[in-house]
XYZ file of C-alpha atoms in Angstrom:
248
model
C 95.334 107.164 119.815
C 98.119 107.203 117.252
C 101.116 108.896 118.006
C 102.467 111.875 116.124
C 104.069 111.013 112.873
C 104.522 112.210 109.536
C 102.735 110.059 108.195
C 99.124 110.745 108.492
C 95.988 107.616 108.675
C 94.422 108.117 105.514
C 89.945 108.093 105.570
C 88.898 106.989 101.816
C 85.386 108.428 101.905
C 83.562 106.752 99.553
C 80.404 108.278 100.255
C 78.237 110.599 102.624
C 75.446 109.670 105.193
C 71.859 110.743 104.831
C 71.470 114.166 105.476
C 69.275 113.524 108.581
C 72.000 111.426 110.231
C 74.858 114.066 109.282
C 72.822 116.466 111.082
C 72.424 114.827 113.887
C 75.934 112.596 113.834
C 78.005 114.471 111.170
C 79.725 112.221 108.145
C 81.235 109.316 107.948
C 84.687 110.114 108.383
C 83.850 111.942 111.636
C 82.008 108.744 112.680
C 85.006 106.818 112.610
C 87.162 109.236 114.575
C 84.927 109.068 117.396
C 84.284 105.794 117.645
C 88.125 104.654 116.653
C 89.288 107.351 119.749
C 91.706 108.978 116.395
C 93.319 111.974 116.629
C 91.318 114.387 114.273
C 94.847 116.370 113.433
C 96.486 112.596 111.850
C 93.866 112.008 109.976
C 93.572 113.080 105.901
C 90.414 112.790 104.819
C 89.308 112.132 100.904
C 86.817 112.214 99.437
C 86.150 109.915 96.495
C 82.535 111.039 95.153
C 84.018 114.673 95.637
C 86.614 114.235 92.637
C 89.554 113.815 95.612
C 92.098 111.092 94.874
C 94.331 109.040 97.457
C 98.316 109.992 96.909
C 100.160 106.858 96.834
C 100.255 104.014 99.829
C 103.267 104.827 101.088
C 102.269 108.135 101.751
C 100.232 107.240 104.720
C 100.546 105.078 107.948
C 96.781 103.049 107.144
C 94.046 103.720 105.701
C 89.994 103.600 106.445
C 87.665 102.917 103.795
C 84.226 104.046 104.383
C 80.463 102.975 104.169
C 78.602 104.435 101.063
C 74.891 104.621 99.427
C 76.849 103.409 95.932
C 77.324 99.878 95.058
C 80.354 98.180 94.350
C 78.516 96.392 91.413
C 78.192 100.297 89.752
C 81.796 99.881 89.016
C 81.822 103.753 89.033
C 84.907 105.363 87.732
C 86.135 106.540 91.527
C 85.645 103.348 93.021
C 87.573 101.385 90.410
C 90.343 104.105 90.579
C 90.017 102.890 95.002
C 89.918 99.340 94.002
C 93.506 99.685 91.977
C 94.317 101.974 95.407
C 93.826 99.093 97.507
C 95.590 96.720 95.246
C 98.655 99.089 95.380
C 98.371 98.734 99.188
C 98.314 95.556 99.387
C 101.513 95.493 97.750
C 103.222 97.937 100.284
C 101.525 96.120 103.559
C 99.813 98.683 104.262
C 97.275 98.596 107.254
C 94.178 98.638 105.657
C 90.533 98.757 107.308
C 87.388 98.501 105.345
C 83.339 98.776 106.732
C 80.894 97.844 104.654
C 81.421 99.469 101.466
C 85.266 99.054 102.386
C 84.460 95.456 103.167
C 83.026 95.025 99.657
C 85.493 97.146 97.600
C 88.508 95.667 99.257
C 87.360 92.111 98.317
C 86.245 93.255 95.159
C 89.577 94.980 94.232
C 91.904 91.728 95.402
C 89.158 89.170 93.279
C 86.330 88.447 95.121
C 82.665 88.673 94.120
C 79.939 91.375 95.203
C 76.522 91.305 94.111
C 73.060 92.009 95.520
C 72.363 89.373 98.779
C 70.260 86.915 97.719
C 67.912 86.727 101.062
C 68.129 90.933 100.629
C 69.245 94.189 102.938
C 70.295 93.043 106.993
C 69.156 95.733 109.140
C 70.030 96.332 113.172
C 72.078 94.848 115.831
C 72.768 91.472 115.064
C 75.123 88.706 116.469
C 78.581 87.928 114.735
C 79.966 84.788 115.575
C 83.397 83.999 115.011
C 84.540 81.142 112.404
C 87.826 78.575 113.638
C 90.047 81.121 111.610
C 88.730 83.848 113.390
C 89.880 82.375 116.653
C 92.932 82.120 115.713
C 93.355 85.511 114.090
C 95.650 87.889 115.824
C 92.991 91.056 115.982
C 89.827 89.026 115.796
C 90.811 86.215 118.282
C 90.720 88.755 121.145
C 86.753 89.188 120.598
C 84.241 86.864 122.306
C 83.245 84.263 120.181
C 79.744 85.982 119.790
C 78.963 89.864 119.949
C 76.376 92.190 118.481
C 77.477 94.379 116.020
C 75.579 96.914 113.833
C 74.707 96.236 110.315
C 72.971 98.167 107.468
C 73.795 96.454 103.656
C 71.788 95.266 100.290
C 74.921 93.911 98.622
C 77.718 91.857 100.189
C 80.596 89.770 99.641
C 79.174 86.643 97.836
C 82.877 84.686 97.048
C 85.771 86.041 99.540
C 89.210 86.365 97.406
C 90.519 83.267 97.128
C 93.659 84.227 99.102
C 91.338 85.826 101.722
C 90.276 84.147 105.567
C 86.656 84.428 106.766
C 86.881 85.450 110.305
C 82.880 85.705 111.353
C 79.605 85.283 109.852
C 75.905 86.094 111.204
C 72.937 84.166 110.036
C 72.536 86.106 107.324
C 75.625 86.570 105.708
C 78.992 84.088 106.012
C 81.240 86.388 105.330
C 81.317 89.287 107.945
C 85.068 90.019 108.669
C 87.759 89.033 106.191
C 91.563 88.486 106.427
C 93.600 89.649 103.513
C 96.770 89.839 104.714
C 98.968 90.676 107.657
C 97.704 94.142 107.937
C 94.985 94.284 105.921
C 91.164 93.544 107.319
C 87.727 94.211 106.361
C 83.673 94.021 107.904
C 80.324 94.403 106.699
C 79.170 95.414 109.625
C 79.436 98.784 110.489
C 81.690 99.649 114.100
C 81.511 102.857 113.719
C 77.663 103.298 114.399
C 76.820 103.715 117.761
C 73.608 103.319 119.245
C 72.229 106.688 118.569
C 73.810 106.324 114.759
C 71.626 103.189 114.255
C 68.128 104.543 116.313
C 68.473 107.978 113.323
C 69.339 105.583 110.795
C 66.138 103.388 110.805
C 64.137 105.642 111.692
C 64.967 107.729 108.413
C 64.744 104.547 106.613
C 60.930 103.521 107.945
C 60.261 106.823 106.567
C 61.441 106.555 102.804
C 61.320 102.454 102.759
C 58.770 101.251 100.392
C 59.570 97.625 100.970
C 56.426 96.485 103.522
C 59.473 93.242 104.339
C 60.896 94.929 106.730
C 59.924 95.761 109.729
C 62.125 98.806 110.880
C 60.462 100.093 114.057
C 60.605 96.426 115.208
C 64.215 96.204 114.283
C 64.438 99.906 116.082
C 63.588 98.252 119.396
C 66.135 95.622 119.252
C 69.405 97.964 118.544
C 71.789 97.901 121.622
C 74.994 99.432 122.378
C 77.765 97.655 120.271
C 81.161 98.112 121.897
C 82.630 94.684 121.491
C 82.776 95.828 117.442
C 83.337 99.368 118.152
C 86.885 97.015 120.188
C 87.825 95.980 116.858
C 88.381 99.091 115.237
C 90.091 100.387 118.417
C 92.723 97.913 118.018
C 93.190 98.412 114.619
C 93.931 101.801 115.703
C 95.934 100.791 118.635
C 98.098 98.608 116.262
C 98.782 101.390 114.124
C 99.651 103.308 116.811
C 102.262 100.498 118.115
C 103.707 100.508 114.382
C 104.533 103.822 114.389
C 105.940 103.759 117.686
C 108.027 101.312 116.477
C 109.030 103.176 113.002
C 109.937 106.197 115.168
């Protein structure tokens, strides 16, 4: 939990779930306050696509940057408006934690490359393995060196920031967690889908998918629980928590 401050944790919602999975799991945001165990009252909550804008950095104690059905590669006006947020950030230190779309607009905004993935969309629970600078990352190192995490993406990270550490990979994609800075840190997998978040989530997709590639009920029956990344995000959260304790 983080403790009472005056300085709230900033959620940079840059976009909304299907509607099928907000009615049965409610929005992003909310996603992230269950599964990161955060205080619901320390939490501001903006959202981008809505026309809401970020005050500055310093205004906040970290900041969350969501998932979202938009692209990075849209370079729509709100997410390059996020991208110079996150740039501002950087400058300040701020504790910054970005999931998927996060993942890709944080590398985007501090001069990496996003773009379509070549082998296209990874779908389920897949393994993450850890790279030699992920064991010897502060926050990452305290993962095993494999765990299953949940993932749901078309476009990814294809060059990291050249100032930027890979931490894990999967099979698919090389560049699953990345280390910006101190306090800053990033994944394209998502650890704030549980189980239940993933089984409504593919299902909905084998409804609408028109790509006969995948196979979603098979990739249905191989979800599991995920709490080694769902860990990750909790300590993120504990750290901030520590900070503040610290700053008070």
């Amino acid at each position: 939990m983080i403790a009472p401050s005056q300085k709230p944790l900033l959620i940079l919602q840059t976009g909304h779930a299907p509607e099928p999975i907000r009615r049965a799991h409610d929005n992003f945001p909310q996603m992230f306050i269950r599964q990161g165990d955060i205080d619901a009252q320390q939490v501001v909550i903006v959202d981008l696509q809505a026309g809401e804008r970020p005050l500055p950095p310093e205004n906040y104690c970290g900041a969350i940057i969501t998932g979202s059905r938009s692209m990075v590669t849209e370079h729509l006006a709100w997410s390059e408006e996020a991208a110079d947020w996150v740039r501002l950030g950087m400058l300040q230190e701020l504790p910054m934690f970005g999931a998927c779309y996060g993942h890709q607009l944080m590398a985007y905004a501090l001069g990496g490359e996003v773009d379509y993935h070549p082998q296209g969309i990874e779908v389920g629970t897949h393994e993450v393995s850890l790279t030699p600078d992920g064991h010897l990352d502060p926050l990452v190192s305290q993962l095993p060196a494999q765990f299953a995490a949940n993932l749901i993406h078309l476009q990814t990270v294809i060059t990291p920031p050249a100032t930027a550490k890979v931490l894990a990979k999967t099979l698919h994609d090389p560049h699953q967690i990345l280390r910006y800075g101190p306090n800053a840190i990033s994944t394209q997998f998502h650890p704030e889908f549980s189980l239940a978040v993933m089984k409504t989530y593919l299902s909905w997709l084998g409804s609408i998918a028109e790509d006969d590639h995948v196979d979603f009920a098979h990739q249905a029956q191989q979800l599991s629980e995920t709490p080694i990344s769902r860990s990750l995000l909790l300590s993120f959260v504990g750290a901030l928590g520590k900070r503040q304790a610290l700053a008070g």
